[in-house]
DNA sequence: GATACCATGTAAGTCGTTACATGATTAT
DNA sequence: ATAATCATGTAACGACTTACATGGTATC
């Protein structure tokens, strides 16, 4: 039985045959909105799934580049994936460092806490912009091709989730900034 | 140097001296909205931090219960925590199984996918309700005591984040349901 | 000349989970 | 009786990260 990462790989390979490198590119942080993993985890997982018959590869030689192992899903892989999808997902703890930092934010000065949060806003605003660009591109394609539920529905759904997460995070960061300002204003007028 | 979990523990112990068991209770899934961890990870981490002088404990004997080790933060611990808060947080990949399942949702029937998503809505609606109750309680307390930025600001901030995450997740789930219905409706009228 | 991309892997180490271990008390 | 709560720990295993390893091609 594959791990969660294994199923994530299966899902990608099922949508389109591709190499470990291709998968790694899509799972690359910080832009990977589907599942994040490094190549050092992906290659062994692919090898394991190939041995257990869920995927198969054909080696494609190239002139100037090293050979690619292009993986595709076997029938057994498709069955395993469909069965796994239906049963309830494992809940993953958020365990986000920023929440711990926010919890103890009063331990550093308002100036420093504002700087911390503003940097988060900057970075996540940037990421959100990229995600929204991608979403807009997909929405155009969907309108053009009519409302046929293409194989890209899943990709779009994952994107929507990532965008929602970023928007929520940014709203929370902005609330934090307003709270920091409120406290700073209070302590200033007191003197 | 402590791990992220170590700092999460430091933050909790800094807000109020407490035992490993108390910490484990707050970090328990599925309600732990601050940081999730099991006691098997917390006890060794506390022991390590005690050895490196960031926390100290006093053993409190009890009549009917086993003795408690009540930990508190040392000055070195407070310094370490404040320094850690200021530097940029590590970004954690979401790696949520449900996103992978959504990606391949078209591989199972609309009935089964709707069941999967509806169960998520049920569970997370319940969790959201509990979080909102807690938030309401804190908001009352804050209004009563005036707007003094109590030590509970951090707790409230963590809660707001958790609530935001749940709301976003539920909105996404409901969008998924509407998409599933749209597709099902289309295929029905076709026949 | 340096950096980034293509393309694949392995090794060592850390973080986290599940299970093992103990034992009294309280609630259903 | 059975389960849940209080209270602390250790051991084995699995997941994930960082670094090691190789080597050609394209871009600045």
Tab-separated table of C-alpha atoms (C1' of nucleotides) in Angstrom:
chain	number	residue	atom	x	y	z
A	1	UNK	CA	0.000	0.000	0.000
A	2	UNK	CA	1.326	3.426	-0.954
A	3	UNK	CA	1.683	6.345	1.437
A	4	UNK	CA	-0.246	9.622	1.050
A	5	UNK	CA	2.590	10.873	-1.112
A	6	UNK	CA	2.268	7.708	-3.185
A	7	UNK	CA	-1.390	8.462	-3.884
A	8	UNK	CA	-0.564	12.070	-4.706
A	9	UNK	CA	1.948	10.780	-7.259
A	10	UNK	CA	-0.589	8.266	-8.580
A	11	UNK	CA	-3.123	11.069	-9.037
A	12	UNK	CA	-0.680	13.165	-11.071
A	13	UNK	CA	0.544	10.271	-13.184
A	14	UNK	CA	-3.058	9.164	-13.771
A	15	UNK	CA	-3.924	12.585	-15.171
A	16	UNK	CA	-0.959	12.424	-17.567
A	17	UNK	CA	2.065	10.104	-17.939
A	18	UNK	CA	5.183	11.868	-16.719
A	19	UNK	CA	8.615	11.503	-15.162
A	20	UNK	CA	9.736	11.820	-11.553
A	21	UNK	CA	11.305	15.113	-12.465
A	22	UNK	CA	7.991	16.425	-13.815
A	23	UNK	CA	6.261	15.381	-10.609
A	24	UNK	CA	8.972	16.996	-8.508
A	25	UNK	CA	8.517	20.245	-10.408
A	26	UNK	CA	4.800	20.324	-9.599
A	27	UNK	CA	5.457	19.422	-5.963
A	28	UNK	CA	8.070	22.086	-5.520
A	29	UNK	CA	7.759	24.629	-2.731
A	30	UNK	CA	6.723	27.317	-2.419
A	31	UNK	CA	4.449	27.142	-5.464
A	32	UNK	CA	3.283	23.549	-5.197
A	33	UNK	CA	-0.380	23.923	-4.318
A	34	UNK	CA	-1.264	20.280	-4.738
A	35	UNK	CA	1.240	18.395	-2.585
A	36	UNK	CA	4.785	19.357	-1.651
A	37	UNK	CA	7.694	16.912	-1.739
A	38	UNK	CA	11.347	16.778	-2.733
A	39	UNK	CA	12.764	14.609	-5.502
A	40	UNK	CA	14.626	12.552	-2.883
A	41	UNK	CA	11.276	11.341	-1.623
A	42	UNK	CA	9.580	11.059	-5.012
A	43	UNK	CA	12.106	8.813	-6.790
A	44	UNK	CA	12.124	6.032	-4.165
A	45	UNK	CA	8.329	6.185	-3.908
A	46	UNK	CA	7.982	5.775	-7.681
A	47	UNK	CA	10.381	2.820	-7.596
A	48	UNK	CA	8.365	1.183	-4.804
A	49	UNK	CA	5.073	1.656	-6.650
A	50	UNK	CA	6.601	0.287	-9.833
A	51	UNK	CA	7.706	-2.842	-7.963
A	52	UNK	CA	4.215	-3.319	-6.525
A	53	UNK	CA	2.689	-2.884	-9.985
A	54	UNK	CA	0.754	0.377	-9.536
A	55	UNK	CA	2.790	2.268	-12.133
A	56	UNK	CA	4.980	1.313	-15.103
A	57	UNK	CA	7.606	3.299	-16.967
A	58	UNK	CA	9.082	3.485	-20.434
A	59	UNK	CA	12.566	4.924	-20.722
A	60	UNK	CA	12.717	7.720	-23.259
A	61	UNK	CA	16.177	8.471	-24.640
A	62	UNK	CA	17.064	12.058	-25.508
A	63	UNK	CA	19.835	13.532	-27.590
A	64	UNK	CA	21.191	16.260	-25.374
A	65	UNK	CA	19.508	15.396	-22.047
A	66	UNK	CA	19.681	12.348	-19.755
A	67	UNK	CA	17.062	9.671	-20.379
A	68	UNK	CA	13.615	10.185	-18.822
A	69	UNK	CA	11.585	7.465	-17.138
A	70	UNK	CA	8.040	8.274	-18.153
A	71	UNK	CA	5.614	6.686	-15.717
A	72	UNK	CA	1.988	5.791	-16.324
A	73	UNK	CA	-0.634	4.208	-14.098
A	74	UNK	CA	-1.515	0.522	-14.473
A	75	UNK	CA	-5.079	-0.813	-14.110
A	76	UNK	CA	-4.170	-1.955	-10.599
A	77	UNK	CA	-3.009	1.589	-9.877
A	78	UNK	CA	-6.280	3.082	-11.102
A	79	UNK	CA	-8.270	0.701	-8.931
A	80	UNK	CA	-6.135	1.403	-5.870
A	81	UNK	CA	-6.500	5.153	-6.415
A	82	UNK	CA	-10.289	5.029	-6.813
A	83	UNK	CA	-10.656	2.952	-3.654
A	84	UNK	CA	-8.432	5.274	-1.653
A	85	UNK	CA	-10.286	8.413	-2.764
A	86	UNK	CA	-13.589	7.203	-1.369
A	87	UNK	CA	-12.473	6.555	2.195
A	88	UNK	CA	-12.232	9.438	4.673
A	89	UNK	CA	-9.046	11.507	4.482
A	90	UNK	CA	-6.529	11.656	7.300
A	91	UNK	CA	-6.742	14.984	9.108
A	92	UNK	CA	-3.384	16.676	9.210
A	93	UNK	CA	-2.433	19.023	12.062
A	94	UNK	CA	-1.711	22.561	10.859
A	95	UNK	CA	1.295	23.016	13.176
A	96	UNK	CA	2.145	26.356	11.706
A	97	UNK	CA	5.065	28.167	13.341
A	98	UNK	CA	3.442	31.548	12.701
A	99	UNK	CA	0.563	30.634	15.023
A	100	UNK	CA	3.027	29.905	17.844
A	101	UNK	CA	4.746	33.204	17.129
A	102	UNK	CA	1.423	35.036	17.148
A	103	UNK	CA	0.597	33.379	20.464
A	104	UNK	CA	3.653	34.989	22.075
A	105	UNK	CA	3.687	38.132	19.956
A	106	UNK	CA	3.416	40.412	23.012
A	107	UNK	CA	6.924	39.294	24.035
A	108	UNK	CA	8.538	41.394	21.319
A	109	UNK	CA	8.033	45.103	20.575
A	110	UNK	CA	5.106	46.302	18.427
A	111	UNK	CA	7.623	47.486	15.839
A	112	UNK	CA	9.229	44.077	15.554
A	113	UNK	CA	5.934	42.180	15.553
A	114	UNK	CA	4.556	44.461	12.842
A	115	UNK	CA	7.674	43.806	10.759
A	116	UNK	CA	7.243	40.043	11.182
A	117	UNK	CA	3.607	40.122	10.111
A	118	UNK	CA	4.157	42.590	7.254
A	119	UNK	CA	6.805	40.342	5.753
A	120	UNK	CA	4.290	37.490	5.843
A	121	UNK	CA	1.733	39.672	4.074
A	122	UNK	CA	4.249	40.579	1.401
A	123	UNK	CA	5.300	36.979	0.716
A	124	UNK	CA	1.785	35.532	0.729
A	125	UNK	CA	0.352	38.367	-1.343
A	126	UNK	CA	2.921	37.498	-3.971
A	127	UNK	CA	2.050	33.819	-3.875
A	128	UNK	CA	-1.662	34.620	-4.033
A	129	UNK	CA	-1.068	36.707	-7.140
A	130	UNK	CA	0.621	33.802	-8.902
A	131	UNK	CA	-2.127	31.383	-7.906
A	132	UNK	CA	-4.819	33.791	-9.122
A	133	UNK	CA	-3.059	34.170	-12.466
A	134	UNK	CA	-3.099	30.411	-12.900
A	135	UNK	CA	-6.749	30.226	-11.893
A	136	UNK	CA	-7.690	32.942	-14.387
A	137	UNK	CA	-5.929	31.004	-17.156
A	138	UNK	CA	-7.851	27.840	-16.320
A	139	UNK	CA	-11.162	29.710	-16.080
A	140	UNK	CA	-10.632	31.125	-19.574
A	141	UNK	CA	-9.912	27.674	-20.966
A	142	UNK	CA	-13.007	26.233	-19.290
A	143	UNK	CA	-15.259	28.926	-20.743
A	144	UNK	CA	-13.780	28.504	-24.202
A	145	UNK	CA	-14.276	24.735	-24.269
A	146	UNK	CA	-17.804	25.018	-22.922
A	147	UNK	CA	-18.530	23.612	-19.488
A	148	UNK	CA	-17.155	20.162	-20.169
A	149	UNK	CA	-15.730	18.796	-16.929
A	150	UNK	CA	-12.274	18.151	-18.264
A	151	UNK	CA	-9.566	16.202	-16.500
A	152	UNK	CA	-8.391	19.603	-15.255
A	153	UNK	CA	-11.272	19.970	-12.822
A	154	UNK	CA	-9.137	18.467	-10.070
A	155	UNK	CA	-6.277	20.816	-10.723
A	156	UNK	CA	-8.685	23.744	-10.596
A	157	UNK	CA	-10.218	22.463	-7.336
A	158	UNK	CA	-6.778	22.203	-5.738
A	159	UNK	CA	-6.004	25.728	-6.910
A	160	UNK	CA	-9.246	27.099	-5.460
A	161	UNK	CA	-8.323	25.547	-2.143
A	162	UNK	CA	-4.833	27.045	-2.191
A	163	UNK	CA	-6.243	30.466	-3.077
A	164	UNK	CA	-8.798	30.260	-0.272
A	165	UNK	CA	-6.082	29.329	2.216
A	166	UNK	CA	-3.927	32.295	1.143
A	167	UNK	CA	-6.828	34.730	1.346
A	168	UNK	CA	-7.778	33.550	4.806
A	169	UNK	CA	-4.180	33.778	5.941
A	170	UNK	CA	-3.803	37.314	4.607
A	171	UNK	CA	-7.044	38.430	6.284
A	172	UNK	CA	-5.751	37.047	9.591
A	173	UNK	CA	-2.382	38.790	9.151
A	174	UNK	CA	-4.153	42.089	8.479
A	175	UNK	CA	-6.256	41.629	11.594
A	176	UNK	CA	-3.034	41.034	13.545
A	177	UNK	CA	-1.596	44.308	12.189
A	178	UNK	CA	-4.721	46.193	13.258
A	179	UNK	CA	-4.468	44.709	16.748
A	180	UNK	CA	-0.785	45.646	16.995
A	181	UNK	CA	-1.629	49.215	15.948
A	182	UNK	CA	-4.477	49.425	18.456
A	183	UNK	CA	-2.213	48.434	21.346
A	184	UNK	CA	0.565	50.737	20.208
A	185	UNK	CA	-1.866	53.642	19.930
A	186	UNK	CA	-3.189	52.976	23.457
A	187	UNK	CA	0.251	52.929	25.094
A	188	UNK	CA	1.205	56.138	23.264
A	189	UNK	CA	-1.817	58.148	24.429
A	190	UNK	CA	-1.316	56.951	28.006
A	191	UNK	CA	1.984	58.791	28.377
B	1	UNK	CA	18.263	24.783	20.352
B	2	UNK	CA	14.687	23.517	20.619
B	3	UNK	CA	12.581	22.305	17.706
B	4	UNK	CA	9.372	24.055	16.598
B	5	UNK	CA	7.495	21.847	19.031
B	6	UNK	CA	9.935	22.945	21.728
B	7	UNK	CA	9.076	26.587	21.111
B	8	UNK	CA	5.361	25.793	21.095
B	9	UNK	CA	5.818	24.169	24.509
B	10	UNK	CA	7.886	27.131	25.712
B	11	UNK	CA	5.114	29.500	24.627
B	12	UNK	CA	2.480	27.580	26.573
B	13	UNK	CA	4.613	27.170	29.690
B	14	UNK	CA	5.564	30.864	29.512
B	15	UNK	CA	1.906	31.851	29.595
B	16	UNK	CA	1.303	29.680	32.665
B	17	UNK	CA	3.386	27.048	34.522
B	18	UNK	CA	2.004	23.616	33.795
B	19	UNK	CA	2.738	19.907	33.439
B	20	UNK	CA	3.456	17.820	30.367
B	21	UNK	CA	0.029	16.326	30.733
B	22	UNK	CA	-1.579	19.795	30.642
B	23	UNK	CA	0.374	20.641	27.506
B	24	UNK	CA	-0.598	17.355	25.894
B	25	UNK	CA	-4.263	18.123	26.606
B	26	UNK	CA	-4.051	21.457	24.769
B	27	UNK	CA	-2.152	19.881	21.889
B	28	UNK	CA	-4.615	17.074	21.470
B	29	UNK	CA	-6.271	16.450	18.125
B	30	UNK	CA	-8.746	17.180	16.808
B	31	UNK	CA	-9.401	20.220	19.007
B	32	UNK	CA	-5.849	21.488	19.439
B	33	UNK	CA	-5.906	24.721	17.467
B	34	UNK	CA	-2.510	25.935	18.623
B	35	UNK	CA	-0.129	23.065	17.884
B	36	UNK	CA	-0.833	19.344	17.772
B	37	UNK	CA	1.433	16.738	19.346
B	38	UNK	CA	1.232	13.515	21.338
B	39	UNK	CA	2.499	13.074	24.894
B	40	UNK	CA	5.174	10.683	23.584
B	41	UNK	CA	6.751	13.625	21.828
B	42	UNK	CA	6.088	16.215	24.534
B	43	UNK	CA	7.683	14.448	27.514
B	44	UNK	CA	11.099	13.876	25.884
B	45	UNK	CA	11.083	17.438	24.536
B	46	UNK	CA	10.392	18.842	28.023
B	47	UNK	CA	13.213	16.701	29.449
B	48	UNK	CA	15.615	17.994	26.781
B	49	UNK	CA	14.677	21.627	27.418
B	50	UNK	CA	15.046	21.114	31.134
B	51	UNK	CA	18.557	19.748	30.616
B	52	UNK	CA	19.479	22.735	28.456
B	53	UNK	CA	18.084	25.128	31.068
B	54	UNK	CA	15.128	26.635	29.207
B	55	UNK	CA	12.545	25.266	31.619
B	56	UNK	CA	12.562	24.041	35.222
B	57	UNK	CA	10.079	21.910	37.130
B	58	UNK	CA	8.878	21.424	40.673
B	59	UNK	CA	7.353	18.087	41.520
B	60	UNK	CA	3.919	18.458	43.093
B	61	UNK	CA	2.750	15.463	45.147
B	62	UNK	CA	-0.954	14.630	45.154
B	63	UNK	CA	-3.064	12.457	47.433
B	64	UNK	CA	-5.032	10.360	44.984
B	65	UNK	CA	-3.170	11.081	41.719
B	66	UNK	CA	0.417	10.481	40.570
B	67	UNK	CA	2.839	13.359	41.164
B	68	UNK	CA	2.855	16.193	38.602
B	69	UNK	CA	5.974	17.837	37.236
B	70	UNK	CA	4.967	21.474	36.950
B	71	UNK	CA	7.232	23.241	34.470
B	72	UNK	CA	7.964	26.940	34.250
B	73	UNK	CA	10.168	28.963	31.893
B	74	UNK	CA	13.588	30.161	33.024
B	75	UNK	CA	15.026	33.552	32.049
B	76	UNK	CA	17.138	31.793	29.432
B	77	UNK	CA	13.940	30.247	28.110
B	78	UNK	CA	12.205	33.622	27.861
B	79	UNK	CA	15.151	35.091	25.976
B	80	UNK	CA	15.317	32.143	23.578
B	81	UNK	CA	11.577	32.402	22.915
B	82	UNK	CA	11.637	36.160	22.242
B	83	UNK	CA	14.541	35.770	19.826
B	84	UNK	CA	12.867	32.940	17.972
B	85	UNK	CA	9.570	34.813	17.575
B	86	UNK	CA	11.184	37.686	15.700
B	87	UNK	CA	12.805	35.671	12.928
B	88	UNK	CA	10.755	34.561	9.931
B	89	UNK	CA	8.666	31.427	10.410
B	90	UNK	CA	9.286	28.229	8.486
B	91	UNK	CA	6.601	27.688	5.856
B	92	UNK	CA	4.952	24.307	6.245
B	93	UNK	CA	3.501	22.489	3.249
B	94	UNK	CA	-0.238	21.893	3.597
B	95	UNK	CA	-0.072	18.358	2.150
B	96	UNK	CA	-3.712	17.729	2.822
B	97	UNK	CA	-5.030	14.356	1.657
B	98	UNK	CA	-8.421	15.863	0.839
B	99	UNK	CA	-6.859	18.042	-1.862
B	100	UNK	CA	-5.393	14.939	-3.528
B	101	UNK	CA	-8.788	13.267	-3.308
B	102	UNK	CA	-10.481	16.330	-4.778
B	103	UNK	CA	-7.952	16.286	-7.605
B	104	UNK	CA	-9.084	12.811	-8.640
B	105	UNK	CA	-12.702	13.153	-7.572
B	106	UNK	CA	-14.015	12.422	-11.070
B	107	UNK	CA	-12.696	8.852	-10.693
B	108	UNK	CA	-15.519	7.916	-8.328
B	109	UNK	CA	-19.276	8.349	-8.805
B	110	UNK	CA	-20.984	11.677	-8.013
B	111	UNK	CA	-22.889	9.910	-5.232
B	112	UNK	CA	-19.708	8.692	-3.572
B	113	UNK	CA	-17.859	11.963	-3.993
B	114	UNK	CA	-20.779	13.897	-2.549
B	115	UNK	CA	-20.798	11.530	0.445
B	116	UNK	CA	-17.072	12.086	0.977
B	117	UNK	CA	-17.389	15.862	0.886
B	118	UNK	CA	-20.565	15.961	2.983
B	119	UNK	CA	-18.883	13.990	5.741
B	120	UNK	CA	-16.081	16.559	5.724
B	121	UNK	CA	-18.632	19.360	6.007
B	122	UNK	CA	-20.301	17.631	8.936
B	123	UNK	CA	-17.062	17.061	10.868
B	124	UNK	CA	-15.624	20.513	10.237
B	125	UNK	CA	-18.908	22.269	10.941
B	126	UNK	CA	-18.875	20.605	14.323
B	127	UNK	CA	-15.295	21.650	15.000
B	128	UNK	CA	-16.041	25.192	13.861
B	129	UNK	CA	-18.939	25.345	16.313
B	130	UNK	CA	-16.687	24.415	19.221
B	131	UNK	CA	-14.040	26.922	18.178
B	132	UNK	CA	-16.642	29.672	17.866
B	133	UNK	CA	-17.990	28.903	21.329
B	134	UNK	CA	-14.507	29.299	22.737
B	135	UNK	CA	-13.985	32.535	20.843
B	136	UNK	CA	-17.283	33.936	22.117
B	137	UNK	CA	-16.246	33.144	25.697
B	138	UNK	CA	-12.942	34.966	25.264
B	139	UNK	CA	-14.616	37.951	23.580
B	140	UNK	CA	-16.986	38.305	26.552
B	141	UNK	CA	-14.095	38.211	28.993
B	142	UNK	CA	-12.169	40.815	26.992
B	143	UNK	CA	-15.120	43.202	26.921
B	144	UNK	CA	-15.734	42.767	30.648
B	145	UNK	CA	-12.141	43.489	31.613
B	146	UNK	CA	-11.943	46.486	29.301
B	147	UNK	CA	-9.585	46.296	26.359
B	148	UNK	CA	-6.510	45.405	28.334
B	149	UNK	CA	-4.258	43.291	26.155
B	150	UNK	CA	-4.163	40.333	28.472
B	151	UNK	CA	-1.821	37.404	28.170
B	152	UNK	CA	-4.738	35.715	26.417
B	153	UNK	CA	-4.361	37.794	23.273
B	154	UNK	CA	-2.165	35.087	21.790
B	155	UNK	CA	-4.676	32.375	22.537
B	156	UNK	CA	-7.392	34.458	20.904
B	157	UNK	CA	-5.197	35.115	17.855
B	158	UNK	CA	-4.546	31.380	17.433
B	159	UNK	CA	-8.285	30.728	17.734
B	160	UNK	CA	-9.131	33.353	15.110
B	161	UNK	CA	-6.705	31.645	12.757
B	162	UNK	CA	-8.208	28.226	13.384
B	163	UNK	CA	-11.718	29.603	12.829
B	164	UNK	CA	-10.675	31.286	9.605
B	165	UNK	CA	-9.127	28.047	8.350
B	166	UNK	CA	-12.299	26.079	9.107
B	167	UNK	CA	-14.543	28.643	7.422
B	168	UNK	CA	-12.408	28.682	4.313
B	169	UNK	CA	-12.359	24.890	4.236
B	170	UNK	CA	-16.140	24.670	4.578
B	171	UNK	CA	-16.675	27.232	1.817
B	172	UNK	CA	-14.430	25.182	-0.445
B	173	UNK	CA	-16.285	21.949	0.423
B	174	UNK	CA	-19.612	23.618	-0.386
B	175	UNK	CA	-18.236	24.799	-3.713
B	176	UNK	CA	-17.174	21.200	-4.410
B	177	UNK	CA	-20.716	19.989	-3.674
B	178	UNK	CA	-22.176	22.559	-6.065
B	179	UNK	CA	-19.760	21.433	-8.794
B	180	UNK	CA	-20.655	17.784	-8.209
B	181	UNK	CA	-24.357	18.651	-8.487
B	182	UNK	CA	-23.795	20.665	-11.652
B	183	UNK	CA	-22.088	17.730	-13.366
B	184	UNK	CA	-24.669	15.243	-12.182
B	185	UNK	CA	-27.484	17.475	-13.407
B	186	UNK	CA	-25.838	17.782	-16.844
B	187	UNK	CA	-25.384	14.044	-17.334
B	188	UNK	CA	-28.995	13.438	-16.276
B	189	UNK	CA	-30.543	15.869	-18.770
B	190	UNK	CA	-28.381	14.436	-21.545
B	191	UNK	CA	-30.123	11.087	-21.385
C	1	DG	C1'	32.806	32.185	-15.360
C	2	DA	C1'	28.670	31.426	-12.650
C	3	DT	C1'	24.161	30.106	-12.183
C	4	DA	C1'	20.104	27.567	-13.444
C	5	DC	C1'	17.849	23.723	-15.627
C	6	DC	C1'	17.481	18.858	-16.972
C	7	DA	C1'	17.542	14.153	-14.944
C	8	DT	C1'	18.326	10.529	-11.733
C	9	DG	C1'	19.451	8.484	-7.627
C	10	DT	C1'	21.447	7.364	-2.285
C	11	DA	C1'	22.638	8.289	2.759
C	12	DA	C1'	22.267	10.284	7.181
C	13	DG	C1'	19.640	12.372	10.279
C	14	DT	C1'	15.355	14.567	12.368
C	15	DC	C1'	10.463	14.743	13.320
C	16	DG	C1'	6.343	12.444	14.303
C	17	DT	C1'	3.177	8.307	15.016
C	18	DT	C1'	1.815	4.005	16.987
C	19	DA	C1'	2.393	0.922	20.293
C	20	DC	C1'	4.291	-0.725	24.695
C	21	DA	C1'	4.418	-0.106	29.822
C	22	DT	C1'	2.388	1.040	34.505
C	23	DG	C1'	-1.194	2.015	37.787
C	24	DA	C1'	-4.741	4.415	40.618
C	25	DT	C1'	-9.492	6.882	40.299
C	26	DT	C1'	-13.890	8.177	38.647
C	27	DA	C1'	-17.872	7.906	35.856
C	28	DT	C1'	-21.372	4.991	33.019
D	1	DA	C1'	-17.493	-4.557	34.435
D	2	DT	C1'	-15.836	-1.130	31.094
D	3	DA	C1'	-14.225	2.946	29.698
D	4	DA	C1'	-12.285	7.426	30.503
D	5	DT	C1'	-9.163	10.535	32.997
D	6	DC	C1'	-4.970	11.503	35.461
D	7	DA	C1'	0.121	11.083	35.012
D	8	DT	C1'	4.552	9.696	33.326
D	9	DG	C1'	7.663	7.631	30.426
D	10	DT	C1'	10.266	4.359	26.383
D	11	DA	C1'	10.785	1.733	21.811
D	12	DA	C1'	10.093	0.791	17.083
D	13	DC	C1'	8.900	2.426	12.945
D	14	DG	C1'	7.628	5.540	9.155
D	15	DA	C1'	7.765	10.147	6.850
D	16	DC	C1'	10.394	13.894	5.500
D	17	DT	C1'	14.631	16.974	5.060
D	18	DT	C1'	19.295	18.002	4.039
D	19	DA	C1'	23.210	16.806	1.977
D	20	DC	C1'	25.956	13.864	-1.084
D	21	DA	C1'	26.744	12.245	-5.915
D	22	DT	C1'	27.015	12.793	-11.142
D	23	DG	C1'	27.127	15.222	-15.444
D	24	DG	C1'	25.696	17.606	-19.698
D	25	DT	C1'	23.334	22.080	-21.669
D	26	DA	C1'	21.679	26.680	-21.778
D	27	DT	C1'	21.530	31.362	-20.199
D	28	DC	C1'	23.447	35.754	-18.184
